[in-house]
């Protein structure tokens, strides 16, 4: 599973964090910020759906379970506001937004973010939520643009283009968004993508995520 860029890395340390969820296996991959929201060390965590549910406020567990069910059934972006209880029994109010994708193996995954809105003043809350939504939108737009470029160059469908991006991200151990940004920058220097020499396209794709020295042909 490839983690997306964590907005909290550049902002409030535990206010906003990203996650991915393998819907078929029921496995969450939490960013360090989300782990911290739940009272754990600020590092990536892999947890089960049951574990995530155990941290929901008892009154809000049905709502979160319903959100997971809708994610499995619908590709539409979804959001929910509910309470979590961290490992120190502190109640936090969070906003969760997510959209469904398909990973490189064809498994359905959810990609989204948490915003901790506990105790935030109205203006601060609006700012945090707006920043998180904007970051998430940019993240999705970058991936879609890179995917579209591969579809045009290689004449392949959207799901296969996404498979390639996931595969390169895993091979290079570079975050998916960062890899897509590199591809967009390098492909955009070409005069006409549709007429791009296949060898040049292959070289750009296979050196994305590799250091400048190593990428020299």
PDB file of C-alpha atoms in Angstrom:
ATOM      1  CA  UNK A   1       0.000   0.000   0.000  1.00  0.00           C
ATOM      2  CA  UNK A   2       1.368   3.397  -0.901  1.00  0.00           C
ATOM      3  CA  UNK A   3       0.899   6.193   1.561  1.00  0.00           C
ATOM      4  CA  UNK A   4      -0.082   9.566   0.239  1.00  0.00           C
ATOM      5  CA  UNK A   5       1.575  12.795   1.328  1.00  0.00           C
ATOM      6  CA  UNK A   6       0.699  13.690   4.905  1.00  0.00           C
ATOM      7  CA  UNK A   7      -0.426  17.335   5.167  1.00  0.00           C
ATOM      8  CA  UNK A   8       0.466  17.237   8.828  1.00  0.00           C
ATOM      9  CA  UNK A   9       4.123  16.922   7.925  1.00  0.00           C
ATOM     10  CA  UNK A  10       4.071  20.596   6.953  1.00  0.00           C
ATOM     11  CA  UNK A  11       1.452  21.878   9.389  1.00  0.00           C
ATOM     12  CA  UNK A  12      -0.038  21.141  12.771  1.00  0.00           C
ATOM     13  CA  UNK A  13       1.612  17.903  13.928  1.00  0.00           C
ATOM     14  CA  UNK A  14      -1.513  15.898  14.708  1.00  0.00           C
ATOM     15  CA  UNK A  15      -4.411  17.849  13.171  1.00  0.00           C
ATOM     16  CA  UNK A  16      -4.480  16.233   9.719  1.00  0.00           C
ATOM     17  CA  UNK A  17      -3.339  12.813   8.498  1.00  0.00           C
ATOM     18  CA  UNK A  18      -3.831  10.466   5.569  1.00  0.00           C
ATOM     19  CA  UNK A  19      -4.798   6.816   5.399  1.00  0.00           C
ATOM     20  CA  UNK A  20      -5.364   4.039   2.907  1.00  0.00           C
ATOM     21  CA  UNK A  21      -7.680   1.105   3.535  1.00  0.00           C
ATOM     22  CA  UNK A  22      -7.663  -2.209   1.691  1.00  0.00           C
ATOM     23  CA  UNK A  23     -11.409  -2.788   1.577  1.00  0.00           C
ATOM     24  CA  UNK A  24     -11.146  -6.466   0.651  1.00  0.00           C
ATOM     25  CA  UNK A  25      -8.794  -7.299   3.541  1.00  0.00           C
ATOM     26  CA  UNK A  26     -10.069  -4.731   6.027  1.00  0.00           C
ATOM     27  CA  UNK A  27      -6.573  -3.359   6.674  1.00  0.00           C
ATOM     28  CA  UNK A  28      -5.876   0.322   7.421  1.00  0.00           C
ATOM     29  CA  UNK A  29      -2.535   2.019   6.789  1.00  0.00           C
ATOM     30  CA  UNK A  30      -2.389   5.085   9.027  1.00  0.00           C
ATOM     31  CA  UNK A  31       0.011   7.985   8.564  1.00  0.00           C
ATOM     32  CA  UNK A  32       2.049   9.061  11.624  1.00  0.00           C
ATOM     33  CA  UNK A  33      -0.426  11.890  12.291  1.00  0.00           C
ATOM     34  CA  UNK A  34      -3.403   9.520  12.512  1.00  0.00           C
ATOM     35  CA  UNK A  35      -1.466   7.198  14.824  1.00  0.00           C
ATOM     36  CA  UNK A  36      -0.768  10.212  17.059  1.00  0.00           C
ATOM     37  CA  UNK A  37      -4.463  11.167  17.053  1.00  0.00           C
ATOM     38  CA  UNK A  38      -5.193   7.740  18.509  1.00  0.00           C
ATOM     39  CA  UNK A  39      -2.558   8.180  21.231  1.00  0.00           C
ATOM     40  CA  UNK A  40       0.220   6.084  19.698  1.00  0.00           C
ATOM     41  CA  UNK A  41       3.777   6.966  18.711  1.00  0.00           C
ATOM     42  CA  UNK A  42       4.002   9.280  15.714  1.00  0.00           C
ATOM     43  CA  UNK A  43       4.873   6.611  13.162  1.00  0.00           C
ATOM     44  CA  UNK A  44       3.098   4.675  10.416  1.00  0.00           C
ATOM     45  CA  UNK A  45       0.732   1.976  11.644  1.00  0.00           C
ATOM     46  CA  UNK A  46      -1.045  -0.940   9.965  1.00  0.00           C
ATOM     47  CA  UNK A  47      -4.235  -1.911  11.800  1.00  0.00           C
ATOM     48  CA  UNK A  48      -7.335  -4.004  11.220  1.00  0.00           C
ATOM     49  CA  UNK A  49     -10.827  -2.615  10.717  1.00  0.00           C
ATOM     50  CA  UNK A  50     -11.768  -4.128  14.076  1.00  0.00           C
ATOM     51  CA  UNK A  51      -8.911  -2.261  15.741  1.00  0.00           C
ATOM     52  CA  UNK A  52      -9.978   1.022  14.127  1.00  0.00           C
ATOM     53  CA  UNK A  53     -13.574   0.437  15.199  1.00  0.00           C
ATOM     54  CA  UNK A  54     -12.466  -0.247  18.781  1.00  0.00           C
ATOM     55  CA  UNK A  55     -11.235   3.354  18.955  1.00  0.00           C
ATOM     56  CA  UNK A  56     -14.558   4.817  17.835  1.00  0.00           C
ATOM     57  CA  UNK A  57     -16.898   6.186  20.464  1.00  0.00           C
ATOM     58  CA  UNK A  58     -19.485   3.440  21.148  1.00  0.00           C
ATOM     59  CA  UNK A  59     -22.312   5.732  20.044  1.00  0.00           C
ATOM     60  CA  UNK A  60     -20.550   6.469  16.738  1.00  0.00           C
ATOM     61  CA  UNK A  61     -19.378   2.978  15.766  1.00  0.00           C
ATOM     62  CA  UNK A  62     -22.538   2.207  13.751  1.00  0.00           C
ATOM     63  CA  UNK A  63     -22.032   5.416  11.751  1.00  0.00           C
ATOM     64  CA  UNK A  64     -18.423   4.534  10.948  1.00  0.00           C
ATOM     65  CA  UNK A  65     -19.372   0.951  10.075  1.00  0.00           C
ATOM     66  CA  UNK A  66     -22.008   2.329   7.702  1.00  0.00           C
ATOM     67  CA  UNK A  67     -19.351   4.547   6.089  1.00  0.00           C
ATOM     68  CA  UNK A  68     -17.144   1.510   5.453  1.00  0.00           C
ATOM     69  CA  UNK A  69     -20.101  -0.331   3.918  1.00  0.00           C
ATOM     70  CA  UNK A  70     -20.808   2.591   1.590  1.00  0.00           C
ATOM     71  CA  UNK A  71     -17.144   2.774   0.569  1.00  0.00           C
ATOM     72  CA  UNK A  72     -17.287  -0.866  -0.498  1.00  0.00           C
ATOM     73  CA  UNK A  73     -20.476  -0.279  -2.466  1.00  0.00           C
ATOM     74  CA  UNK A  74     -19.920   3.115  -4.086  1.00  0.00           C
ATOM     75  CA  UNK A  75     -17.035   4.925  -5.843  1.00  0.00           C
ATOM     76  CA  UNK A  76     -18.410   8.294  -4.718  1.00  0.00           C
ATOM     77  CA  UNK A  77     -16.330  10.351  -2.222  1.00  0.00           C
ATOM     78  CA  UNK A  78     -17.723  10.083   1.309  1.00  0.00           C
ATOM     79  CA  UNK A  79     -17.245  11.919   4.586  1.00  0.00           C
ATOM     80  CA  UNK A  80     -18.247  11.484   8.211  1.00  0.00           C
ATOM     81  CA  UNK A  81     -17.820  13.356  11.467  1.00  0.00           C
ATOM     82  CA  UNK A  82     -17.561  11.269  14.616  1.00  0.00           C
ATOM     83  CA  UNK A  83     -15.667  10.745  17.863  1.00  0.00           C
ATOM     84  CA  UNK A  84     -12.649   8.571  18.576  1.00  0.00           C
ATOM     85  CA  UNK A  85     -11.254   7.544  21.953  1.00  0.00           C
ATOM     86  CA  UNK A  86      -7.460   7.438  22.055  1.00  0.00           C
ATOM     87  CA  UNK A  87      -5.464   4.942  24.090  1.00  0.00           C
ATOM     88  CA  UNK A  88      -5.432   7.390  27.033  1.00  0.00           C
ATOM     89  CA  UNK A  89      -9.268   7.540  27.032  1.00  0.00           C
ATOM     90  CA  UNK A  90      -9.315  11.067  25.615  1.00  0.00           C
ATOM     91  CA  UNK A  91     -12.276  11.750  23.334  1.00  0.00           C
ATOM     92  CA  UNK A  92     -11.443  13.494  20.053  1.00  0.00           C
ATOM     93  CA  UNK A  93     -13.820  14.786  17.406  1.00  0.00           C
ATOM     94  CA  UNK A  94     -12.667  13.963  13.879  1.00  0.00           C
ATOM     95  CA  UNK A  95     -13.745  14.559  10.326  1.00  0.00           C
ATOM     96  CA  UNK A  96     -13.035  11.681   7.925  1.00  0.00           C
ATOM     97  CA  UNK A  97     -13.228  11.971   4.136  1.00  0.00           C
ATOM     98  CA  UNK A  98     -12.390   9.261   1.634  1.00  0.00           C
ATOM     99  CA  UNK A  99     -12.739   8.098  -1.945  1.00  0.00           C
ATOM    100  CA  UNK A 100     -12.478   4.600  -3.433  1.00  0.00           C
ATOM    101  CA  UNK A 101      -9.733   3.491  -5.825  1.00  0.00           C
ATOM    102  CA  UNK A 102      -8.311   0.217  -7.164  1.00  0.00           C
ATOM    103  CA  UNK A 103      -4.723  -0.739  -6.346  1.00  0.00           C
ATOM    104  CA  UNK A 104      -2.169  -2.467  -8.534  1.00  0.00           C
ATOM    105  CA  UNK A 105      -3.478  -5.940  -7.687  1.00  0.00           C
ATOM    106  CA  UNK A 106      -7.055  -4.998  -8.561  1.00  0.00           C
ATOM    107  CA  UNK A 107      -8.172  -4.770  -4.922  1.00  0.00           C
ATOM    108  CA  UNK A 108     -10.516  -1.946  -3.879  1.00  0.00           C
ATOM    109  CA  UNK A 109      -8.856   0.587  -1.591  1.00  0.00           C
ATOM    110  CA  UNK A 110     -10.041   3.754   0.113  1.00  0.00           C
ATOM    111  CA  UNK A 111      -7.753   6.774   0.149  1.00  0.00           C
ATOM    112  CA  UNK A 112      -8.589   9.585   2.530  1.00  0.00           C
ATOM    113  CA  UNK A 113      -7.749  11.783   5.491  1.00  0.00           C
ATOM    114  CA  UNK A 114      -8.630  12.484   9.119  1.00  0.00           C
ATOM    115  CA  UNK A 115      -8.959  15.994  10.550  1.00  0.00           C
ATOM    116  CA  UNK A 116      -8.888  16.350  14.336  1.00  0.00           C
ATOM    117  CA  UNK A 117     -11.412  19.135  15.010  1.00  0.00           C
ATOM    118  CA  UNK A 118     -11.449  18.783  18.799  1.00  0.00           C
ATOM    119  CA  UNK A 119     -11.811  22.102  20.589  1.00  0.00           C
ATOM    120  CA  UNK A 120     -11.171  24.166  17.481  1.00  0.00           C
ATOM    121  CA  UNK A 121     -12.723  27.606  17.264  1.00  0.00           C
ATOM    122  CA  UNK A 122     -15.094  28.013  14.348  1.00  0.00           C
ATOM    123  CA  UNK A 123     -12.637  30.012  12.216  1.00  0.00           C
ATOM    124  CA  UNK A 124      -9.758  27.666  13.039  1.00  0.00           C
ATOM    125  CA  UNK A 125     -11.938  24.637  12.269  1.00  0.00           C
ATOM    126  CA  UNK A 126     -12.933  26.041   8.891  1.00  0.00           C
ATOM    127  CA  UNK A 127      -9.274  26.743   8.093  1.00  0.00           C
ATOM    128  CA  UNK A 128      -8.155  23.228   9.048  1.00  0.00           C
ATOM    129  CA  UNK A 129     -10.964  21.588   7.101  1.00  0.00           C
ATOM    130  CA  UNK A 130     -10.421  23.778   4.032  1.00  0.00           C
ATOM    131  CA  UNK A 131      -6.682  23.062   4.070  1.00  0.00           C
ATOM    132  CA  UNK A 132      -7.244  19.310   4.382  1.00  0.00           C
ATOM    133  CA  UNK A 133      -9.815  19.220   1.595  1.00  0.00           C
ATOM    134  CA  UNK A 134      -7.563  21.312  -0.664  1.00  0.00           C
ATOM    135  CA  UNK A 135      -4.579  19.048   0.004  1.00  0.00           C
ATOM    136  CA  UNK A 136      -6.640  15.946  -0.702  1.00  0.00           C
ATOM    137  CA  UNK A 137      -8.033  17.452  -3.924  1.00  0.00           C
ATOM    138  CA  UNK A 138      -4.544  18.351  -5.151  1.00  0.00           C
ATOM    139  CA  UNK A 139      -3.317  14.860  -4.324  1.00  0.00           C
ATOM    140  CA  UNK A 140      -6.102  13.275  -6.361  1.00  0.00           C
ATOM    141  CA  UNK A 141      -5.694  15.747  -9.259  1.00  0.00           C
ATOM    142  CA  UNK A 142      -1.961  15.041  -9.571  1.00  0.00           C
ATOM    143  CA  UNK A 143      -2.570  11.295  -9.751  1.00  0.00           C
ATOM    144  CA  UNK A 144      -5.352  11.716 -12.320  1.00  0.00           C
ATOM    145  CA  UNK A 145      -3.147  13.939 -14.510  1.00  0.00           C
ATOM    146  CA  UNK A 146      -0.241  11.483 -14.491  1.00  0.00           C
ATOM    147  CA  UNK A 147      -2.647   8.620 -15.172  1.00  0.00           C
ATOM    148  CA  UNK A 148      -4.099  10.499 -18.146  1.00  0.00           C
ATOM    149  CA  UNK A 149      -0.639  11.066 -19.596  1.00  0.00           C
ATOM    150  CA  UNK A 150       0.157   7.340 -19.465  1.00  0.00           C
ATOM    151  CA  UNK A 151      -3.215   6.527 -21.037  1.00  0.00           C
ATOM    152  CA  UNK A 152      -2.429   8.855 -23.945  1.00  0.00           C
ATOM    153  CA  UNK A 153       1.163   7.768 -24.451  1.00  0.00           C
ATOM    154  CA  UNK A 154       0.618   4.014 -24.188  1.00  0.00           C
ATOM    155  CA  UNK A 155      -3.007   3.855 -25.382  1.00  0.00           C
ATOM    156  CA  UNK A 156      -4.112   1.942 -22.294  1.00  0.00           C
ATOM    157  CA  UNK A 157      -7.229   2.156 -20.073  1.00  0.00           C
ATOM    158  CA  UNK A 158      -7.309   4.097 -16.810  1.00  0.00           C
ATOM    159  CA  UNK A 159      -6.999   1.086 -14.510  1.00  0.00           C
ATOM    160  CA  UNK A 160      -3.860  -0.168 -16.264  1.00  0.00           C
ATOM    161  CA  UNK A 161      -2.301   3.299 -16.127  1.00  0.00           C
ATOM    162  CA  UNK A 162      -2.966   3.379 -12.403  1.00  0.00           C
ATOM    163  CA  UNK A 163      -1.436  -0.092 -12.049  1.00  0.00           C
ATOM    164  CA  UNK A 164       1.773   1.236 -13.625  1.00  0.00           C
ATOM    165  CA  UNK A 165       1.911   4.205 -11.269  1.00  0.00           C
ATOM    166  CA  UNK A 166       1.371   1.999  -8.223  1.00  0.00           C
ATOM    167  CA  UNK A 167       4.019  -0.448  -9.432  1.00  0.00           C
ATOM    168  CA  UNK A 168       6.637   2.267 -10.007  1.00  0.00           C
ATOM    169  CA  UNK A 169       5.859   3.779  -6.622  1.00  0.00           C
ATOM    170  CA  UNK A 170       6.419   0.434  -4.941  1.00  0.00           C
ATOM    171  CA  UNK A 171       9.563  -0.315  -6.962  1.00  0.00           C
ATOM    172  CA  UNK A 172      11.200   3.035  -6.159  1.00  0.00           C
ATOM    173  CA  UNK A 173       9.797   3.404  -2.629  1.00  0.00           C
ATOM    174  CA  UNK A 174       8.643   6.909  -3.602  1.00  0.00           C
ATOM    175  CA  UNK A 175       5.239   8.219  -2.543  1.00  0.00           C
ATOM    176  CA  UNK A 176       2.645   7.965  -5.287  1.00  0.00           C
ATOM    177  CA  UNK A 177       1.967  11.699  -5.398  1.00  0.00           C
ATOM    178  CA  UNK A 178       5.697  12.541  -5.554  1.00  0.00           C
ATOM    179  CA  UNK A 179       6.217  10.056  -8.373  1.00  0.00           C
ATOM    180  CA  UNK A 180       3.261  11.487 -10.306  1.00  0.00           C
ATOM    181  CA  UNK A 181       4.581  15.032  -9.866  1.00  0.00           C
ATOM    182  CA  UNK A 182       7.935  13.933 -11.314  1.00  0.00           C
ATOM    183  CA  UNK A 183       6.274  12.255 -14.288  1.00  0.00           C
ATOM    184  CA  UNK A 184       4.093  15.289 -14.997  1.00  0.00           C
ATOM    185  CA  UNK A 185       7.086  17.629 -14.886  1.00  0.00           C
ATOM    186  CA  UNK A 186       9.207  15.464 -17.185  1.00  0.00           C
ATOM    187  CA  UNK A 187       6.447  14.535 -19.644  1.00  0.00           C
ATOM    188  CA  UNK A 188       5.344  18.174 -19.840  1.00  0.00           C
ATOM    189  CA  UNK A 189       8.697  19.158 -21.362  1.00  0.00           C
ATOM    190  CA  UNK A 190       7.850  17.052 -24.421  1.00  0.00           C
ATOM    191  CA  UNK A 191       6.325  18.973 -27.375  1.00  0.00           C
ATOM    192  CA  UNK A 192       3.394  16.641 -28.081  1.00  0.00           C
ATOM    193  CA  UNK A 193       2.653  13.763 -25.724  1.00  0.00           C
ATOM    194  CA  UNK A 194       0.724  11.814 -28.347  1.00  0.00           C
ATOM    195  CA  UNK A 195       3.747  11.834 -30.689  1.00  0.00           C
ATOM    196  CA  UNK A 196       6.290  11.151 -27.966  1.00  0.00           C
ATOM    197  CA  UNK A 197       8.928   8.604 -28.988  1.00  0.00           C
ATOM    198  CA  UNK A 198       8.140   5.388 -27.134  1.00  0.00           C
ATOM    199  CA  UNK A 199      11.757   4.897 -26.114  1.00  0.00           C
ATOM    200  CA  UNK A 200      11.833   8.371 -24.560  1.00  0.00           C
ATOM    201  CA  UNK A 201       8.550   7.703 -22.785  1.00  0.00           C
ATOM    202  CA  UNK A 202       9.851   4.400 -21.459  1.00  0.00           C
ATOM    203  CA  UNK A 203      13.008   6.093 -20.177  1.00  0.00           C
ATOM    204  CA  UNK A 204      11.030   8.830 -18.396  1.00  0.00           C
ATOM    205  CA  UNK A 205       8.726   6.280 -16.790  1.00  0.00           C
ATOM    206  CA  UNK A 206      11.467   3.887 -15.710  1.00  0.00           C
ATOM    207  CA  UNK A 207      13.676   6.614 -14.236  1.00  0.00           C
ATOM    208  CA  UNK A 208      10.931   8.429 -12.326  1.00  0.00           C
ATOM    209  CA  UNK A 209      11.690   8.279  -8.632  1.00  0.00           C
ATOM    210  CA  UNK A 210      15.372   7.583  -9.294  1.00  0.00           C
ATOM    211  CA  UNK A 211      18.125  10.028  -8.367  1.00  0.00           C
ATOM    212  CA  UNK A 212      19.405  12.371 -11.090  1.00  0.00           C
ATOM    213  CA  UNK A 213      22.738  10.588 -11.371  1.00  0.00           C
ATOM    214  CA  UNK A 214      21.170   7.155 -11.630  1.00  0.00           C
ATOM    215  CA  UNK A 215      18.625   8.384 -14.182  1.00  0.00           C
ATOM    216  CA  UNK A 216      21.198   9.405 -16.780  1.00  0.00           C
ATOM    217  CA  UNK A 217      20.732   7.315 -19.972  1.00  0.00           C
TER     218      UNK A 217
END
